XYZ file of C-alpha atoms in Angstrom:
652
model
C 19.058 -23.559 -52.653
C 17.598 -23.739 -56.126
C 14.122 -24.715 -57.345
C 14.713 -27.754 -58.641
C 16.924 -29.099 -55.190
C 14.034 -27.634 -52.864
C 11.479 -29.457 -55.013
C 13.542 -33.064 -54.721
C 13.945 -32.078 -51.082
C 10.070 -32.525 -50.523
C 9.548 -35.192 -52.756
C 11.665 -36.958 -50.683
C 10.548 -35.709 -47.317
C 7.327 -36.079 -48.067
C 7.591 -40.096 -49.555
C 9.258 -40.784 -46.340
C 5.665 -40.179 -44.395
C 3.597 -43.138 -44.756
C 0.389 -41.121 -42.855
C -2.737 -40.549 -44.597
C -1.351 -36.542 -45.403
C 2.075 -35.383 -46.525
C 3.630 -32.968 -44.479
C 4.664 -29.263 -45.841
C 7.882 -29.753 -45.850
C 8.290 -26.104 -48.059
C 6.109 -24.075 -45.470
C 8.064 -20.843 -44.648
C 7.841 -21.936 -41.091
C 9.017 -25.238 -41.617
C 12.014 -23.637 -43.932
C 12.390 -21.313 -40.882
C 13.100 -24.050 -38.429
C 15.321 -26.518 -40.143
C 17.671 -23.085 -40.774
C 17.752 -23.704 -37.045
C 17.290 -27.362 -36.624
C 20.603 -28.073 -34.680
C 20.550 -25.979 -32.182
C 16.469 -26.395 -32.031
C 17.760 -29.811 -31.392
C 20.142 -29.507 -28.728
C 18.048 -27.066 -26.670
C 20.399 -25.456 -25.103
C 19.621 -22.306 -23.118
C 23.581 -21.043 -23.930
C 22.526 -21.294 -27.672
C 18.341 -21.559 -28.464
C 18.491 -17.691 -28.434
C 18.935 -16.869 -32.252
C 16.605 -19.625 -32.572
C 13.704 -18.181 -30.678
C 14.482 -14.406 -31.797
C 14.340 -15.804 -35.448
C 10.511 -17.241 -34.707
C 9.197 -14.148 -32.878
C 10.469 -11.916 -35.315
C 9.555 -13.946 -38.488
C 6.238 -12.057 -38.827
C 4.781 -15.638 -39.723
C 1.213 -16.230 -38.062
C 2.008 -19.906 -37.757
C 5.001 -18.467 -35.260
C 3.314 -17.579 -32.071
C 1.583 -21.362 -32.628
C 4.741 -22.848 -32.863
C 6.302 -21.315 -29.795
C 3.282 -21.857 -27.921
C 3.504 -25.721 -28.263
C 7.181 -25.462 -28.410
C 6.508 -24.110 -24.472
C 4.091 -26.770 -24.054
C 6.532 -29.832 -24.896
C 4.475 -30.543 -27.935
C 6.840 -30.202 -30.629
C 8.679 -33.164 -31.896
C 11.162 -33.512 -34.838
C 11.663 -36.733 -37.237
C 15.502 -37.590 -36.714
C 15.431 -39.275 -40.233
C 14.519 -36.687 -41.952
C 14.953 -33.748 -39.600
C 11.290 -32.099 -39.993
C 9.281 -30.843 -37.187
C 6.046 -31.686 -35.891
C 3.122 -31.300 -33.323
C 2.603 -34.250 -31.818
C 0.208 -35.967 -28.991
C 1.078 -39.341 -27.732
C -1.439 -42.023 -27.816
C 0.222 -44.677 -26.082
C 3.728 -46.005 -25.356
C 4.888 -46.268 -28.879
C 2.581 -44.413 -30.921
C 2.030 -40.537 -31.348
C -0.652 -38.667 -33.447
C 1.550 -35.861 -35.569
C 0.210 -32.630 -37.187
C 1.823 -30.071 -39.254
C 3.295 -27.413 -37.962
C 2.072 -25.145 -41.359
C -1.656 -25.710 -40.659
C -1.992 -27.974 -37.851
C -3.544 -30.201 -39.961
C -3.581 -33.775 -38.789
C -1.051 -36.139 -40.498
C -1.856 -39.587 -38.776
C -0.629 -42.234 -35.982
C 2.504 -43.016 -36.331
C 5.394 -44.844 -34.498
C 7.729 -42.921 -32.206
C 10.734 -44.662 -33.046
C 11.756 -42.139 -35.475
C 10.680 -39.085 -33.576
C 12.168 -37.141 -30.324
C 10.289 -35.307 -28.153
C 11.368 -31.523 -27.445
C 11.780 -31.082 -23.798
C 12.705 -27.009 -23.353
C 13.960 -26.792 -19.459
C 12.378 -24.068 -17.460
C 14.955 -21.498 -18.590
C 14.026 -22.242 -22.266
C 10.441 -21.737 -21.592
C 11.235 -19.072 -19.855
C 12.700 -17.534 -22.871
C 10.018 -18.767 -25.197
C 7.483 -16.715 -22.803
C 9.353 -13.937 -23.070
C 8.887 -14.187 -27.063
C 5.234 -14.840 -26.851
C 4.749 -11.522 -25.076
C 4.824 -9.352 -28.536
C 2.284 -11.778 -29.956
C 0.015 -10.830 -26.694
C 0.721 -7.469 -27.011
C -0.490 -7.307 -30.207
C -3.250 -9.342 -30.423
C -6.756 -8.204 -31.672
C -8.627 -8.628 -28.169
C -8.200 -5.611 -26.054
C -8.238 -7.759 -22.999
C -5.540 -9.829 -23.757
C -3.426 -7.133 -24.970
C -4.314 -5.767 -21.437
C -3.291 -9.105 -19.063
C -0.630 -9.219 -21.127
C 0.615 -5.784 -20.238
C -0.217 -6.222 -16.614
C 1.687 -9.144 -16.265
C 4.485 -7.192 -17.759
C 4.049 -4.357 -14.892
C 4.244 -7.474 -12.496
C 7.012 -9.123 -13.402
C 9.444 -6.781 -15.791
C 12.156 -8.170 -17.942
C 15.000 -7.354 -19.963
C 13.741 -9.520 -22.866
C 10.076 -7.528 -22.756
C 11.446 -4.452 -23.668
C 12.080 -5.020 -27.370
C 8.631 -6.585 -28.011
C 6.797 -3.417 -25.941
C 8.625 -0.974 -28.105
C 7.313 -3.088 -31.078
C 3.846 -3.271 -29.527
C 3.384 0.927 -29.035
C 2.838 2.301 -32.369
C 0.047 -0.331 -33.278
C -1.855 0.283 -30.533
C -4.963 1.941 -31.135
C -6.270 1.904 -27.523
C -5.216 5.394 -26.416
C -5.100 4.215 -22.509
C -3.330 0.922 -23.636
C -1.161 3.199 -25.904
C -0.191 5.733 -22.755
C 0.851 2.668 -20.451
C 2.592 0.890 -22.978
C 4.878 3.935 -23.486
C 5.192 4.452 -19.794
C 5.975 0.744 -19.244
C 8.886 0.861 -22.343
C 10.181 3.934 -20.433
C 10.556 2.120 -17.290
C 12.422 -0.781 -18.513
C 14.675 1.425 -20.931
C 15.776 3.025 -17.523
C 16.525 -0.680 -16.233
C 17.583 -2.435 -19.105
C 19.048 -0.563 -21.644
C 22.290 -0.804 -22.995
C 22.199 3.062 -23.793
C 23.130 5.799 -20.957
C 21.917 8.690 -23.516
C 18.359 6.273 -23.648
C 18.143 5.758 -20.546
C 18.803 9.310 -18.962
C 16.576 10.622 -21.661
C 13.794 7.920 -20.272
C 14.916 9.264 -16.537
C 14.321 12.969 -17.595
C 10.948 12.495 -18.548
C 9.583 11.114 -15.168
C 10.991 14.448 -13.326
C 8.122 15.249 -10.891
C 6.302 11.696 -11.138
C 4.591 10.412 -8.378
C 4.132 6.555 -9.589
C 5.608 3.897 -7.421
C 7.052 2.015 -9.998
C 8.877 4.903 -11.259
C 10.665 5.006 -7.920
C 10.950 1.048 -7.748
C 13.123 1.832 -11.105
C 15.312 4.546 -9.964
C 16.082 3.729 -6.342
C 18.439 0.753 -7.778
C 20.319 3.371 -9.952
C 21.722 5.433 -7.355
C 22.214 2.793 -4.772
C 26.344 3.192 -3.550
C 29.023 2.043 -1.691
C 31.525 3.240 1.039
C 34.669 3.230 -0.646
C 38.102 4.568 1.027
C 41.323 5.455 -0.435
C 44.432 7.610 -0.072
C 43.360 10.242 -2.377
C 39.968 11.441 -3.802
C 39.562 9.928 -7.350
C 38.614 12.267 -9.969
C 35.559 10.457 -11.219
C 32.768 8.231 -10.350
C 32.274 9.590 -7.013
C 28.767 9.949 -5.693
C 29.340 11.763 -2.279
C 32.123 12.426 -0.289
C 31.770 11.656 3.473
C 33.429 13.059 6.323
C 33.903 11.362 9.650
C 31.951 13.024 12.386
C 29.346 14.564 9.779
C 27.693 11.736 8.259
C 29.995 8.876 9.283
C 30.845 7.467 12.077
C 34.282 7.341 13.358
C 33.928 3.267 14.006
C 32.479 3.208 10.555
C 35.334 4.826 8.620
C 37.727 2.459 10.748
C 35.839 -0.403 10.164
C 36.011 0.392 6.126
C 39.568 0.647 6.321
C 40.101 -2.709 7.810
C 37.993 -3.990 5.331
C 40.252 -2.347 2.149
C 43.017 -3.473 3.945
C 44.586 -0.373 4.795
C 44.769 -0.946 8.394
C 45.005 -3.672 10.921
C 41.892 -4.625 12.773
C 41.280 -3.772 16.565
C 41.546 -6.835 18.579
C 38.493 -8.110 20.559
C 38.791 -10.014 24.053
C 38.559 -13.033 22.390
C 41.329 -12.449 20.530
C 43.104 -11.574 23.193
C 42.277 -14.658 25.196
C 43.403 -16.757 22.279
C 46.814 -15.447 22.350
C 47.254 -15.469 25.678
C 45.937 -19.491 25.906
C 48.851 -20.071 22.606
C 51.441 -18.465 24.851
C 51.256 -20.478 28.114
C 54.325 -22.249 28.932
C 54.851 -24.471 32.396
C 51.499 -22.513 33.974
C 52.994 -19.291 33.188
C 52.033 -16.263 30.531
C 55.046 -13.773 30.119
C 56.464 -14.772 33.379
C 52.977 -14.396 35.486
C 50.959 -17.346 36.669
C 47.810 -18.352 35.277
C 45.837 -18.609 38.347
C 46.701 -14.797 38.602
C 44.904 -14.323 35.571
C 41.138 -13.638 37.228
C 40.798 -10.026 36.471
C 41.089 -7.881 33.069
C 43.625 -5.635 34.413
C 45.909 -8.809 34.986
C 45.020 -9.779 31.623
C 45.527 -6.469 29.728
C 49.131 -6.479 31.581
C 49.715 -10.360 30.553
C 49.138 -9.375 27.021
C 51.214 -6.186 27.176
C 54.037 -8.242 28.061
C 53.726 -10.767 25.295
C 53.741 -7.453 23.005
C 56.797 -6.160 24.614
C 58.605 -9.599 23.773
C 56.985 -9.477 20.372
C 54.702 -12.522 20.509
C 51.713 -10.970 20.347
C 50.606 -8.086 18.271
C 50.051 -4.852 19.516
C 46.216 -3.648 19.981
C 44.983 -0.366 18.128
C 44.817 2.664 20.508
C 42.511 5.376 19.381
C 45.318 7.509 18.227
C 45.999 5.006 15.952
C 42.324 4.887 14.598
C 42.280 8.907 14.410
C 45.863 9.146 12.424
C 44.738 6.185 10.071
C 40.847 7.752 9.557
C 42.754 11.166 9.053
C 45.124 10.112 6.417
C 42.404 8.990 4.407
C 39.480 9.750 2.170
C 36.329 8.356 2.442
C 33.482 8.726 -0.326
C 30.692 6.720 -2.154
C 30.613 5.422 -5.660
C 27.346 4.212 -7.837
C 27.110 0.666 -7.750
C 23.899 0.298 -9.675
C 24.617 2.580 -12.985
C 27.327 4.696 -14.686
C 27.701 7.752 -13.055
C 25.787 9.902 -15.579
C 22.900 7.490 -15.574
C 23.192 7.737 -11.428
C 23.166 11.281 -11.243
C 20.293 11.854 -13.530
C 18.226 9.518 -11.784
C 19.333 11.081 -8.334
C 18.319 14.634 -9.408
C 15.242 13.036 -10.614
C 14.642 11.525 -7.061
C 15.513 14.724 -5.417
C 12.611 16.782 -7.205
C 10.313 13.828 -6.966
C 11.121 13.767 -3.028
C 10.234 17.089 -2.618
C 6.839 16.702 -4.967
C 6.436 13.644 -2.792
C 6.379 15.657 0.684
C 3.790 18.177 -0.568
C 1.447 15.431 -1.459
C 1.831 13.682 1.513
C 1.357 16.726 3.070
C -2.103 17.053 0.842
C -3.034 13.761 1.410
C -2.845 14.019 5.300
C -4.975 17.210 5.022
C -7.400 15.231 3.238
C -7.652 12.146 6.219
C -7.815 14.966 8.527
C -10.966 16.809 6.988
C -12.353 13.236 6.296
C -12.105 12.375 10.361
C -13.008 15.833 11.116
C -16.417 15.323 9.078
C -16.840 12.231 11.024
C -16.147 13.587 14.243
C -18.632 16.630 13.447
C -21.517 14.337 12.530
C -20.933 12.307 15.671
C -20.890 15.558 17.958
C -23.321 17.715 16.447
C -26.180 16.095 18.504
C -24.194 16.154 21.110
C -23.695 19.800 20.754
C -27.290 20.430 21.193
C -28.260 18.027 24.405
C -24.835 18.996 25.832
C -24.026 22.460 24.712
C -27.276 24.019 24.541
C -29.494 21.728 27.426
C -26.374 21.622 29.702
C -27.364 17.571 29.816
C -24.037 15.380 30.166
C -25.540 12.534 27.880
C -23.036 9.156 28.043
C -25.812 7.382 26.126
C -24.942 9.609 22.759
C -22.976 6.846 21.779
C -25.743 4.533 21.570
C -27.607 6.396 19.676
C -25.093 6.038 17.113
C -25.163 2.706 17.280
C -29.016 2.701 17.213
C -28.517 4.458 14.010
C -26.116 1.848 12.340
C -28.059 -0.875 13.258
C -31.391 0.591 11.937
C -29.411 0.937 8.523
C -28.247 -2.948 8.907
C -31.975 -3.573 9.319
C -33.434 -1.812 6.383
C -30.963 -3.392 4.552
C -32.418 -6.777 5.631
C -35.542 -6.038 4.015
C -34.283 -3.638 0.928
C -31.685 -5.373 -0.736
C -30.739 -2.471 -2.875
C -28.345 -0.762 -1.357
C -28.578 2.604 -2.506
C -32.733 2.946 -1.581
C -31.853 0.981 1.851
C -29.838 4.126 2.379
C -32.390 6.533 1.490
C -34.945 4.131 3.616
C -32.737 4.104 6.350
C -31.467 7.919 7.287
C -34.912 9.044 7.629
C -35.769 5.863 9.324
C -32.759 6.367 11.861
C -33.352 9.808 12.874
C -37.246 8.585 13.775
C -36.091 5.848 15.906
C -33.198 7.770 17.547
C -35.739 10.564 18.062
C -38.276 8.483 19.688
C -35.955 6.726 22.017
C -33.939 10.558 22.870
C -37.628 11.496 23.748
C -38.365 8.381 26.089
C -35.189 9.004 27.688
C -35.725 12.720 28.487
C -39.220 12.163 29.425
C -38.348 8.833 31.852
C -34.554 10.012 32.800
C -33.417 13.316 32.150
C -36.476 15.784 32.749
C -35.944 14.649 36.940
C -32.090 15.306 36.837
C -31.834 18.959 35.283
C -28.938 20.777 36.961
C -27.952 18.153 38.366
C -24.820 17.130 36.184
C -23.509 14.050 38.828
C -26.912 12.268 38.891
C -27.792 12.930 35.078
C -23.847 11.440 33.987
C -24.048 8.521 35.995
C -28.077 7.950 34.979
C -27.094 8.351 31.287
C -24.133 6.111 32.090
C -26.564 3.091 33.442
C -28.588 3.662 29.981
C -25.423 3.559 27.778
C -24.536 0.044 29.700
C -28.536 -1.142 29.088
C -28.531 -0.271 25.822
C -25.369 -2.012 24.572
C -26.259 -5.279 26.437
C -29.834 -4.937 24.613
C -28.221 -5.098 21.352
C -26.032 -7.499 22.203
C -28.960 -9.595 22.897
C -30.906 -8.666 19.718
C -28.015 -8.384 17.341
C -25.424 -10.639 19.088
C -21.754 -9.773 19.757
C -20.339 -10.058 16.224
C -20.487 -6.671 13.713
C -22.940 -6.664 11.118
C -22.180 -5.552 7.325
C -23.830 -2.119 6.694
C -22.767 -2.204 3.118
C -22.341 1.414 0.740
C -23.966 1.365 -2.656
C -21.657 0.071 -5.539
C -21.272 4.049 -6.497
C -19.511 4.364 -3.216
C -16.881 1.998 -3.623
C -13.228 2.740 -4.414
C -12.034 5.702 -4.113
C -10.968 9.240 -5.974
C -7.306 8.749 -6.774
C -5.409 12.152 -7.620
C -2.060 10.259 -7.949
C -0.417 7.573 -6.375
C 0.016 9.361 -3.165
C -3.391 11.271 -2.813
C -6.411 9.638 -2.533
C -9.592 9.617 -0.392
C -12.483 7.097 -0.593
C -16.016 7.843 -1.905
C -17.557 7.121 1.264
C -15.588 9.850 3.308
C -16.421 11.807 0.512
C -20.382 11.354 1.057
C -19.700 11.480 5.231
C -18.068 14.984 4.365
C -20.809 15.601 2.179
C -23.442 14.545 4.420
C -21.955 17.068 7.172
C -22.185 19.892 5.209
C -25.623 18.826 4.732
C -26.473 18.708 8.197
C -24.489 21.906 9.008
C -26.783 23.353 6.544
C -29.874 21.615 8.300
C -29.401 22.219 11.768
C -28.315 26.717 10.709
C -32.021 26.385 8.825
C -33.693 24.899 11.487
C -31.936 27.444 14.601
C -32.427 30.554 12.640
C -35.387 30.129 10.068
C -37.955 27.807 11.994
C -40.113 28.421 15.159
C -38.629 25.660 16.785
C -35.144 27.462 16.444
C -36.280 30.432 18.021
C -38.051 28.941 20.601
C -34.632 26.748 21.630
C -32.749 29.695 21.361
C -35.350 32.194 23.548
C -35.136 28.987 26.246
C -31.470 28.854 25.812
C -31.084 32.518 26.477
C -33.572 33.029 29.210
C -36.040 30.005 30.151
C -37.808 32.233 32.109
C -38.252 35.231 29.948
C -39.375 32.653 27.250
C -41.827 31.109 29.520
C -43.603 34.563 30.463
C -43.676 34.934 26.199
C -46.133 31.782 25.734
C -43.016 29.060 25.405
C -43.321 25.928 26.876
C -39.685 25.259 28.018
C -40.697 21.663 29.077
C -41.979 21.089 25.638
C -38.353 22.555 23.948
C -36.450 20.510 25.920
C -37.909 17.358 24.942
C -37.723 18.251 21.449
C -34.604 19.621 21.402
C -33.068 16.505 23.226
C -34.703 14.147 20.170
C -33.561 16.467 17.538
C -29.904 15.655 18.769
C -30.363 12.044 19.219
C -31.926 12.078 15.918
C -29.181 13.529 14.029
C -26.777 10.759 16.446
C -28.963 7.921 14.507
C -28.196 9.478 11.097
C -24.264 9.912 11.991
C -24.555 6.475 12.796
C -25.733 5.485 9.443
C -23.026 7.093 8.151
C -20.181 5.739 10.098
C -21.871 2.316 9.982
C -21.049 2.705 6.074
C -16.977 2.089 6.451
C -16.761 1.335 10.258
C -17.772 -1.991 12.038
C -21.375 -2.144 13.490
C -21.124 -3.487 16.668
C -23.096 -2.913 20.321
C -19.524 -1.509 21.213
C -19.173 1.207 18.191
C -20.680 4.047 20.165
C -18.014 4.343 22.890
C -15.579 4.522 19.936
C -16.853 7.779 19.539
C -18.057 9.517 22.914
C -14.702 10.369 23.797
C -14.114 12.268 20.556
C -17.237 13.853 20.330
C -16.987 15.315 23.980
C -13.815 16.485 23.322
C -14.817 18.253 20.398
C -18.127 20.190 21.556
C -15.647 20.929 24.706
C -12.932 22.363 22.128
C -15.324 23.739 20.277
C -17.460 25.785 23.039
C -20.456 23.950 23.912
C -23.579 24.947 22.016
C -22.399 26.422 19.314
C -22.290 24.747 15.388
C -19.453 26.710 14.276
C -17.540 26.045 17.288
C -18.399 22.478 17.215
C -17.116 22.466 13.444
C -13.980 23.973 14.592
C -13.669 21.734 17.420
C -13.908 18.816 14.949
C -11.306 19.946 12.282
C -8.369 20.680 15.131
C -9.580 17.157 16.510
C -9.254 15.273 13.373
C -6.167 17.535 12.505
C -4.052 16.520 15.472
C -5.193 13.346 15.656
C -4.115 12.775 11.915
C -0.918 14.451 12.699
C -0.150 12.503 15.600
C -0.635 9.379 14.098
C 1.532 10.510 11.207
C 4.350 11.164 13.658
C 3.854 8.028 15.775
C 2.284 5.569 12.873
C 2.792 2.275 15.018
C 1.078 3.088 17.901
C -2.357 4.778 17.746
C -3.110 4.945 21.402
C -0.134 7.440 21.879
C -2.444 9.377 19.190
C -5.346 9.401 21.572
C -3.207 9.661 24.997
C -1.352 13.171 23.583
C -4.326 14.278 22.300
C -6.315 14.519 25.377
C -3.430 15.835 27.021
C -3.361 18.574 24.523
C -7.327 19.127 25.094
C -6.547 18.999 28.900
C -3.969 21.953 28.471
C -6.135 23.862 25.556
C -9.282 24.000 28.349
C -6.373 25.298 31.063
C -6.461 28.524 28.920
C -9.414 28.479 26.746
C -12.183 27.046 29.765
C -14.801 27.970 27.499
C -13.717 26.244 24.386
C -13.050 28.382 20.699
C -16.590 30.263 20.523
C -18.272 30.599 23.761
C -22.091 30.593 24.486
C -23.496 33.277 25.923
C -26.761 32.194 27.569
C -27.806 28.890 30.258
C -24.926 27.190 28.720
C -22.504 29.420 29.672
C -24.090 30.165 33.063
C -23.833 26.252 34.178
């Protein structure tokens, strides 16, 4: 179009507009819309693609606004002049129109000469896909991130080109890497070039991302095929009946491919018998005699001999048909080259995945072992060193957790509240332990059955007291914000920061216990009373006082364990019961009264429980049962535990 003709068109179109402002009919965005006017006005999903692609690839600043308003059904066009406008309805017959070039208001006009573009859901989806490239290149980093996350949630073929165009211009290194990764995943799924797909597949060798496996698995989908001879190409895997393929499945494939007759069912034979009833007879046999399967089979065989029924397939027929054909799988998700590349990468990923799953299981086992160690360390003192079976040990753990909860009611800062709760929980449970030893335990030394019954009664009383004070519902013990989330190594291996903190706390208590027992006067006296109480008493040590302090010290450690456990477990009056059995098993397996034995016992019990749960993930009760059975067998061969104690506990 010459400049003279263009000027004439602009004048004609401008004169046709009566509102206060003339429209920019020669604006580049309007000219582009005019070039595709026919298909835009028609709004057919089959033909609209070139118009949307032209707008998206135009590089015009106004293109994003046009696509957005078009998608929102806010674009109209004048049926007389053919010009496109944005519009909003004023009333039933009047609309307010705006210029598509700069969005400026043109004025109010009658809608008689205008037609609203109403794209259907399919066209709106195509427009939305085109808009992705604008949001992926938006100046705001959070807008780009939101667009990228939207594509990750619902990737489509139309997103591939937009991603490729948005990678080089991305300034944020993290977003650029995510865009490049997502582009390779979409290349695997949607690119038409096998070489590009294979290159993208090979780039993910050893990658444990769930998104990678989700993209690769459909490519290796295969379908069972059967033929007289094996084809020269396109075979994913050859199957041998009896080895990876049952004879019944093989014959079923033959039937489906119309290469063998279908085996008759009882219903088929019954229908054939009923169809051949004549004068109350079937093949010369009275109908009333057909009261057994043998009689019906005999009648059916007679019909076969007379040519009135098809013969049934015998076992020999099945074996012969299967033996005369080959069975194989062909790839259905991609071409053989792409599928084989995907399978090779998946095989490597599976090997690495198995190793990482083992590492994750080991981390879980270490985490659980640290929890059991914290719960059992106090019991190792009271039960192992003093020989007291304290069934209320779990309730001291519960008391520590509730102490942390009460502290948080008054100290809203979660970090400070935990720092205050740890020594306070020790003080509370130390005092409770001393009181219990003075009032109950001291009268029952060397009477294990009475001690067990008495402490069990104390356990029930403490649980009921907790219910009366705090109620039956779980109470929150909130961890500090810096303990939120997990340390993630990859998509398979991760561990929560709370469990890391508990592991560190367990190590600190191990060091504290060793220091107290080996470097302090109290520890020296405890060891002396443990080894020989009479000799210790003759040296001026008060065994009665040492027993009281030892029991209090063990109870105090249980209280601190309760604070740690309460950070991730529910805090209820019954929470101690969840750990008392494991605590006793830990102490017994490790060796009573030995801190290193307790550590080894916790490691063994935690590893066993996680291993059994991994083998039988749907039944945690089975894990507990199998573990207890193993412990029973273990103590049959090593009744004193992994590390046996010398002294009073060993003699008990």
